[in-house]
Amino acid sequence: MEPLLIIMGLLAFFVIIFAIKGLKIIQQAETMIVERLGRFHRALDSGINILWPFMDQPRQIHWRYVTQDASGEKRLTVTKLTDRIDLRETVYDFPRQNVITKDNVTMEIDALLYFQVTDSIRAVYEVANLPQAIEKLTQTTLRNVVGEMDFDECLASREIINTKLRTILDDATDKWGVKVTRVELQDITPPAEVQEAMEKQMRAERDRRAAILKAEGEKRAAILEAEGEKEAAINRAEGEKRATILEAEGEAEARYKIASAEAMAILKLVEAFKDRPGDPANYLIAVRYIEALKVMADGKENKIVYLPYEATNFLGSIGGIRDMFKGA
């Protein structure tokens, strides 16, 4: 009995070991490539999977991870062997690299690459070291793209560089079962002397724009001031013109009313002289002479009164007035 119990115990132990070795739990958004006797067998889905121990073995692949140093401050990127393939979108932060532009300017570029494994089988069997292959392909492609552009064009056309890189890398990595979703340039660092020249150029450009804005402001102010003076002169001229017209119209109207009044007075005088002896004209002349003498003698400094040269006419007019009143 004892040997039988020992054999049964050993069998149970081997069954338990086989069950543990053959049971694989795959996380969501992960997969595992399984080979049976050295040949591809199948890709495991997420969940519980059962394998034949010693016959089915996971295929080891290189994968890149981001870790921290002992202090927990500095982030480190390391590549390790693993049997799990992450199907989520992954970001690779490549170290800075020197590139040369078309006009022979050397600068440093820091790039980010976002990609996703779409075919795990090809990602394992079409390339030996997927992270390293993507990194080297990105670096060489970046050098080629930047080498076709001038320095100023590189600084002003980051989106164009990103688009070209993504298109080229997506086509090149398609046979590896990888989809490149985005490529971003984090930083472009030109040489120190170029940075200094750019800063001087920037300051000169700002000074030039400030001078232009100041000149345009002064020009606009002068134009507005001249237009204001012009409008003011026009308004003054219009006002003076209107005042002169109104004054002339007033004088004309006054003269017209005076003439009308005098005409009416003459008519009244003529009517009054119809039944009386005398000439109305002599009467009017005499009245005008009397008014003129009154004005001449009204001044305080006047000591001499001048009579008209033809005094006889004046006296005759006064005599006519006397005769007129006698007839009355």
Tab-separated table of C-alpha atoms in Angstrom:
chain	number	residue	atom	x	y	z
A	1	MET	CA	0.000	0.000	0.000
A	2	GLU	CA	2.725	2.427	0.843
A	3	PRO	CA	4.389	2.324	-2.622
A	4	LEU	CA	0.959	2.844	-4.209
A	5	LEU	CA	0.271	5.841	-2.026
A	6	ILE	CA	3.642	7.270	-2.881
A	7	ILE	CA	3.009	6.822	-6.610
A	8	MET	CA	-0.442	8.394	-6.324
A	9	GLY	CA	0.999	11.269	-4.365
A	10	LEU	CA	3.643	11.816	-7.017
A	11	LEU	CA	1.013	11.710	-9.750
A	12	ALA	CA	-1.125	14.218	-7.893
A	13	PHE	CA	1.919	16.440	-7.414
A	14	PHE	CA	2.752	16.314	-11.134
A	15	VAL	CA	-0.874	17.035	-12.044
A	16	ILE	CA	-0.866	20.084	-9.804
A	17	ILE	CA	2.441	21.252	-11.288
A	18	PHE	CA	1.111	20.694	-14.809
A	19	ALA	CA	-2.052	22.637	-13.992
A	20	ILE	CA	-0.095	25.526	-12.554
A	21	LYS	CA	2.340	25.570	-15.469
A	22	GLY	CA	-0.403	25.257	-18.060
A	23	LEU	CA	-2.705	27.940	-16.639
A	24	LYS	CA	-2.106	31.458	-18.042
A	25	ILE	CA	-4.111	34.553	-17.130
A	26	ILE	CA	-3.796	37.375	-19.668
A	27	GLN	CA	-4.752	40.929	-18.682
A	28	GLN	CA	-7.079	43.117	-20.739
A	29	ALA	CA	-5.352	44.870	-23.701
A	30	GLU	CA	-2.490	42.329	-23.565
A	31	THR	CA	-1.625	39.222	-25.539
A	32	MET	CA	0.938	36.421	-25.524
A	33	ILE	CA	2.501	34.518	-28.409
A	34	VAL	CA	2.679	30.759	-27.687
A	35	GLU	CA	4.952	28.361	-29.577
A	36	ARG	CA	4.495	24.603	-29.546
A	37	LEU	CA	7.705	22.705	-29.956
A	38	GLY	CA	9.417	25.805	-31.355
A	39	ARG	CA	6.732	26.744	-33.903
A	40	PHE	CA	4.021	29.348	-33.675
A	41	HIS	CA	0.881	27.873	-32.137
A	42	ARG	CA	-1.509	30.719	-31.249
A	43	ALA	CA	-1.885	34.182	-29.713
A	44	LEU	CA	-3.625	34.117	-26.339
A	45	ASP	CA	-6.602	36.371	-25.672
A	46	SER	CA	-7.315	38.195	-22.424
A	47	GLY	CA	-8.681	35.980	-19.662
A	48	ILE	CA	-7.848	32.386	-18.631
A	49	ASN	CA	-5.933	30.215	-21.119
A	50	ILE	CA	-4.718	26.609	-20.744
A	51	LEU	CA	-1.411	25.431	-22.248
A	52	TRP	CA	0.370	22.114	-22.441
A	53	PRO	CA	3.350	22.393	-20.122
A	54	PHE	CA	6.766	21.774	-21.627
A	55	MET	CA	5.187	21.620	-25.103
A	56	ASP	CA	3.728	25.172	-25.264
A	57	GLN	CA	6.132	27.947	-24.412
A	58	PRO	CA	5.584	31.775	-24.485
A	59	ARG	CA	7.807	33.612	-26.957
A	60	GLN	CA	10.036	36.200	-25.318
A	61	ILE	CA	10.172	39.672	-26.917
A	62	HIS	CA	11.944	42.924	-26.188
A	63	TRP	CA	9.807	45.671	-24.677
A	64	ARG	CA	10.636	49.151	-23.424
A	65	TYR	CA	9.656	50.362	-19.965
A	66	VAL	CA	9.954	53.675	-18.144
A	67	THR	CA	11.255	53.349	-14.591
A	68	GLN	CA	12.674	55.640	-11.921
A	69	ASP	CA	16.018	55.647	-10.185
A	70	ALA	CA	16.553	54.958	-6.499
A	71	SER	CA	15.720	58.561	-5.524
A	72	GLY	CA	12.447	58.444	-7.463
A	73	GLU	CA	13.211	61.648	-9.341
A	74	LYS	CA	14.943	60.734	-12.585
A	75	ARG	CA	12.983	58.700	-15.143
A	76	LEU	CA	14.903	55.941	-16.896
A	77	THR	CA	13.958	54.019	-20.025
A	78	VAL	CA	15.038	50.393	-20.088
A	79	THR	CA	14.431	47.500	-22.496
A	80	LYS	CA	13.637	44.074	-21.029
A	81	LEU	CA	12.609	40.637	-22.248
A	82	THR	CA	8.970	39.790	-21.567
A	83	ASP	CA	6.360	37.328	-22.788
A	84	ARG	CA	3.502	39.874	-22.733
A	85	ILE	CA	2.701	42.287	-25.573
A	86	ASP	CA	0.895	45.506	-24.668
A	87	LEU	CA	-1.815	46.309	-27.227
A	88	ARG	CA	-2.448	49.795	-25.912
A	89	GLU	CA	-1.032	52.959	-27.503
A	90	THR	CA	2.534	53.371	-26.307
A	91	VAL	CA	4.743	56.443	-26.205
A	92	TYR	CA	8.502	56.361	-26.797
A	93	ASP	CA	10.517	59.312	-25.591
A	94	PHE	CA	13.740	59.189	-27.603
A	95	PRO	CA	16.931	60.852	-26.405
A	96	ARG	CA	18.070	64.073	-28.050
A	97	GLN	CA	19.899	63.680	-31.322
A	98	ASN	CA	21.916	65.989	-33.539
A	99	VAL	CA	20.581	66.697	-37.014
A	100	ILE	CA	21.921	68.864	-39.832
A	101	THR	CA	19.629	71.078	-41.888
A	102	LYS	CA	19.860	71.777	-45.600
A	103	ASP	CA	21.811	74.994	-44.937
A	104	ASN	CA	24.337	73.124	-42.708
A	105	VAL	CA	23.036	74.196	-39.290
A	106	THR	CA	23.499	71.542	-36.584
A	107	MET	CA	20.793	71.398	-33.942
A	108	GLU	CA	19.387	69.036	-31.339
A	109	ILE	CA	15.863	67.629	-31.629
A	110	ASP	CA	13.882	65.850	-28.914
A	111	ALA	CA	11.066	63.717	-30.365
A	112	LEU	CA	8.121	61.690	-29.072
A	113	LEU	CA	6.576	58.740	-30.912
A	114	TYR	CA	3.110	57.275	-30.267
A	115	PHE	CA	2.431	53.832	-31.716
A	116	GLN	CA	0.172	50.842	-31.200
A	117	VAL	CA	0.667	47.135	-31.951
A	118	THR	CA	-2.092	46.032	-34.316
A	119	ASP	CA	-0.711	42.582	-35.228
A	120	SER	CA	1.146	40.865	-32.398
A	121	ILE	CA	2.271	37.965	-34.599
A	122	ARG	CA	4.078	40.199	-37.072
A	123	ALA	CA	5.448	42.360	-34.221
A	124	VAL	CA	7.188	39.224	-32.897
A	125	TYR	CA	8.287	37.438	-36.070
A	126	GLU	CA	8.912	40.295	-38.542
A	127	VAL	CA	11.442	42.216	-36.446
A	128	ALA	CA	14.003	41.070	-33.896
A	129	ASN	CA	13.903	44.021	-31.475
A	130	LEU	CA	10.799	46.138	-32.012
A	131	PRO	CA	11.635	49.092	-29.681
A	132	GLN	CA	15.161	49.435	-31.029
A	133	ALA	CA	13.961	49.105	-34.624
A	134	ILE	CA	11.348	51.849	-34.118
A	135	GLU	CA	13.894	54.098	-32.401
A	136	LYS	CA	16.550	53.744	-35.104
A	137	LEU	CA	13.983	54.132	-37.871
A	138	THR	CA	12.647	57.302	-36.243
A	139	GLN	CA	16.132	58.780	-35.840
A	140	THR	CA	17.206	58.105	-39.420
A	141	THR	CA	13.876	59.327	-40.829
A	142	LEU	CA	14.087	62.489	-38.734
A	143	ARG	CA	17.592	63.185	-40.073
A	144	ASN	CA	16.397	62.699	-43.654
A	145	VAL	CA	13.341	64.936	-43.250
A	146	VAL	CA	15.242	67.736	-41.510
A	147	GLY	CA	18.114	67.454	-44.002
A	148	GLU	CA	15.720	68.457	-46.783
A	149	MET	CA	14.650	71.679	-45.032
A	150	ASP	CA	16.316	74.979	-44.163
A	151	PHE	CA	16.853	76.006	-40.550
A	152	ASP	CA	14.183	78.722	-40.597
A	153	GLU	CA	11.769	76.320	-42.267
A	154	CYS	CA	12.371	73.715	-39.554
A	155	LEU	CA	11.574	76.202	-36.808
A	156	ALA	CA	8.417	77.426	-38.518
A	157	SER	CA	7.135	74.085	-39.862
A	158	ARG	CA	7.003	71.657	-36.955
A	159	GLU	CA	3.596	70.416	-38.014
A	160	ILE	CA	4.930	69.644	-41.492
A	161	ILE	CA	7.839	67.685	-39.994
A	162	ASN	CA	5.456	65.778	-37.707
A	163	THR	CA	3.189	64.887	-40.620
A	164	LYS	CA	6.073	63.709	-42.834
A	165	LEU	CA	7.562	61.616	-40.026
A	166	ARG	CA	4.246	60.000	-39.174
A	167	THR	CA	3.519	59.134	-42.813
A	168	ILE	CA	6.966	57.648	-43.461
A	169	LEU	CA	7.110	55.722	-40.171
A	170	ASP	CA	3.569	54.414	-40.543
A	171	ASP	CA	4.386	53.006	-43.983
A	172	ALA	CA	7.698	51.522	-42.822
A	173	THR	CA	6.314	49.898	-39.657
A	174	ASP	CA	3.189	48.484	-41.268
A	175	LYS	CA	4.930	45.175	-42.044
A	176	TRP	CA	5.901	44.949	-38.340
A	177	GLY	CA	2.237	45.044	-37.294
A	178	VAL	CA	2.637	48.530	-35.775
A	179	LYS	CA	0.490	51.615	-36.344
A	180	VAL	CA	2.269	54.958	-35.768
A	181	THR	CA	-0.443	57.357	-34.579
A	182	ARG	CA	1.488	60.530	-33.780
A	183	VAL	CA	4.973	62.003	-33.916
A	184	GLU	CA	5.735	65.156	-31.916
A	185	LEU	CA	8.862	67.297	-31.714
A	186	GLN	CA	9.225	68.325	-28.089
A	187	ASP	CA	12.084	70.733	-28.530
A	188	ILE	CA	14.428	72.075	-31.196
A	189	THR	CA	17.676	73.461	-29.782
A	190	PRO	CA	19.935	75.346	-32.201
A	191	PRO	CA	23.615	76.102	-31.432
A	192	ALA	CA	24.432	78.879	-28.959
A	193	GLU	CA	25.726	81.273	-31.635
A	194	VAL	CA	22.605	80.728	-33.715
A	195	GLN	CA	20.409	81.365	-30.674
A	196	GLU	CA	22.305	84.586	-29.984
A	197	ALA	CA	21.893	85.689	-33.618
A	198	MET	CA	18.191	84.836	-33.471
A	199	GLU	CA	17.753	86.887	-30.289
A	200	LYS	CA	19.491	89.875	-31.889
A	201	GLN	CA	17.334	89.498	-34.974
A	202	MET	CA	14.254	89.262	-32.785
A	203	ARG	CA	15.171	92.404	-30.859
A	204	ALA	CA	15.894	94.250	-34.110
A	205	GLU	CA	12.558	93.109	-35.518
A	206	ARG	CA	10.731	94.273	-32.381
A	207	ASP	CA	12.514	97.650	-32.535
A	208	ARG	CA	11.626	97.966	-36.214
A	209	ARG	CA	7.982	97.165	-35.560
A	210	ALA	CA	7.913	99.623	-32.660
A	211	ALA	CA	9.404	102.355	-34.880
A	212	ILE	CA	6.879	101.584	-37.626
A	213	LEU	CA	3.993	101.665	-35.187
A	214	LYS	CA	5.225	104.940	-33.710
A	215	ALA	CA	5.645	106.494	-37.161
A	216	GLU	CA	2.211	105.285	-38.228
A	217	GLY	CA	0.728	106.704	-35.030
A	218	GLU	CA	2.384	110.077	-35.560
A	219	LYS	CA	1.292	110.069	-39.210
A	220	ARG	CA	-2.266	109.243	-38.234
A	221	ALA	CA	-2.250	111.927	-35.553
A	222	ALA	CA	-0.940	114.525	-38.026
A	223	ILE	CA	-3.587	113.505	-40.572
A	224	LEU	CA	-6.335	113.733	-37.973
A	225	GLU	CA	-5.032	117.091	-36.763
A	226	ALA	CA	-4.875	118.443	-40.346
A	227	GLU	CA	-8.360	117.112	-41.062
A	228	GLY	CA	-9.604	118.729	-37.859
A	229	GLU	CA	-8.058	122.081	-38.782
A	230	LYS	CA	-9.497	121.776	-42.296
A	231	GLU	CA	-12.965	121.027	-40.979
A	232	ALA	CA	-12.669	123.848	-38.455
A	233	ALA	CA	-11.626	126.297	-41.202
A	234	ILE	CA	-14.483	125.090	-43.390
A	235	ASN	CA	-16.908	125.463	-40.514
A	236	ARG	CA	-15.595	128.953	-39.744
A	237	ALA	CA	-15.854	129.950	-43.410
A	238	GLU	CA	-19.335	128.503	-43.616
A	239	GLY	CA	-20.284	130.354	-40.456
A	240	GLU	CA	-18.845	133.652	-41.696
A	241	LYS	CA	-20.527	133.127	-45.057
A	242	ARG	CA	-23.835	132.405	-43.385
A	243	ALA	CA	-23.446	135.385	-41.076
A	244	THR	CA	-22.640	137.687	-44.000
A	245	ILE	CA	-25.611	136.366	-45.936
A	246	LEU	CA	-27.901	136.808	-42.955
A	247	GLU	CA	-26.506	140.287	-42.300
A	248	ALA	CA	-26.983	141.262	-45.957
A	249	GLU	CA	-30.472	139.807	-45.948
A	250	GLY	CA	-31.208	141.705	-42.754
A	251	GLU	CA	-29.903	144.957	-44.176
A	252	ALA	CA	-31.807	144.397	-47.411
A	253	GLU	CA	-34.973	143.658	-45.495
A	254	ALA	CA	-34.427	146.714	-43.297
A	255	ARG	CA	-33.808	148.919	-46.297
A	256	TYR	CA	-36.835	147.453	-47.981
A	257	LYS	CA	-38.989	148.194	-44.953
A	258	ILE	CA	-37.513	151.687	-44.646
A	259	ALA	CA	-38.097	152.299	-48.337
A	260	SER	CA	-41.621	150.938	-48.019
A	261	ALA	CA	-42.255	153.163	-45.041
A	262	GLU	CA	-40.844	156.192	-46.847
A	263	ALA	CA	-42.936	155.348	-49.910
A	264	MET	CA	-46.023	155.138	-47.759
A	265	ALA	CA	-45.066	158.420	-46.078
A	266	ILE	CA	-44.607	160.107	-49.449
A	267	LEU	CA	-47.962	158.779	-50.598
A	268	LYS	CA	-49.567	160.127	-47.433
A	269	LEU	CA	-47.783	163.450	-47.966
A	270	VAL	CA	-48.908	163.657	-51.587
A	271	GLU	CA	-52.463	162.958	-50.526
A	272	ALA	CA	-52.166	165.615	-47.860
A	273	PHE	CA	-50.941	168.210	-50.377
A	274	LYS	CA	-53.787	167.652	-52.792
A	275	ASP	CA	-55.926	170.334	-51.222
A	276	ARG	CA	-53.091	172.555	-50.036
A	277	PRO	CA	-50.775	174.955	-51.840
A	278	GLY	CA	-47.065	174.090	-52.048
A	279	ASP	CA	-44.829	171.394	-53.370
A	280	PRO	CA	-44.393	168.151	-51.347
A	281	ALA	CA	-40.857	167.765	-52.713
A	282	ASN	CA	-39.783	171.033	-51.129
A	283	TYR	CA	-41.224	169.878	-47.879
A	284	LEU	CA	-39.259	166.663	-47.923
A	285	ILE	CA	-36.039	168.460	-48.840
A	286	ALA	CA	-36.532	170.901	-46.004
A	287	VAL	CA	-37.097	168.050	-43.560
A	288	ARG	CA	-33.907	166.344	-44.691
A	289	TYR	CA	-31.974	169.622	-44.304
A	290	ILE	CA	-33.245	170.058	-40.791
A	291	GLU	CA	-32.336	166.483	-39.818
A	292	ALA	CA	-28.859	166.913	-41.283
A	293	LEU	CA	-28.301	170.177	-39.383
A	294	LYS	CA	-29.413	168.527	-36.181
A	295	VAL	CA	-26.860	165.751	-36.651
A	296	MET	CA	-24.109	168.231	-37.520
A	297	ALA	CA	-24.787	170.387	-34.467
A	298	ASP	CA	-25.187	167.473	-32.049
A	299	GLY	CA	-21.457	166.967	-31.317
A	300	LYS	CA	-20.038	168.348	-28.085
A	301	GLU	CA	-16.859	169.645	-29.718
A	302	ASN	CA	-18.647	171.285	-32.649
A	303	LYS	CA	-18.517	175.088	-32.323
A	304	ILE	CA	-19.267	175.978	-35.941
A	305	VAL	CA	-22.414	175.147	-37.895
A	306	TYR	CA	-21.968	174.866	-41.653
A	307	LEU	CA	-24.828	175.782	-43.947
A	308	PRO	CA	-25.167	174.365	-47.449
A	309	TYR	CA	-23.632	176.278	-50.324
A	310	GLU	CA	-27.016	176.807	-51.903
A	311	ALA	CA	-28.579	178.341	-48.840
A	312	THR	CA	-31.267	179.976	-50.966
A	313	ASN	CA	-32.716	176.599	-51.781
A	314	PHE	CA	-32.731	175.726	-48.107
A	315	LEU	CA	-34.446	178.993	-47.233
A	316	GLY	CA	-36.834	178.495	-50.094
A	317	SER	CA	-37.722	175.104	-48.693
A	318	ILE	CA	-38.383	176.600	-45.291
A	319	GLY	CA	-40.509	179.272	-46.985
A	320	GLY	CA	-42.470	176.564	-48.716
A	321	ILE	CA	-43.204	174.943	-45.413
A	322	ARG	CA	-44.355	178.301	-44.061
A	323	ASP	CA	-46.628	178.853	-47.060
A	324	MET	CA	-48.030	175.339	-46.629
A	325	PHE	CA	-48.987	176.032	-43.057
A	326	LYS	CA	-50.468	179.449	-43.966
A	327	GLY	CA	-52.705	177.774	-46.497
A	328	ALA	CA	-53.872	175.463	-43.824
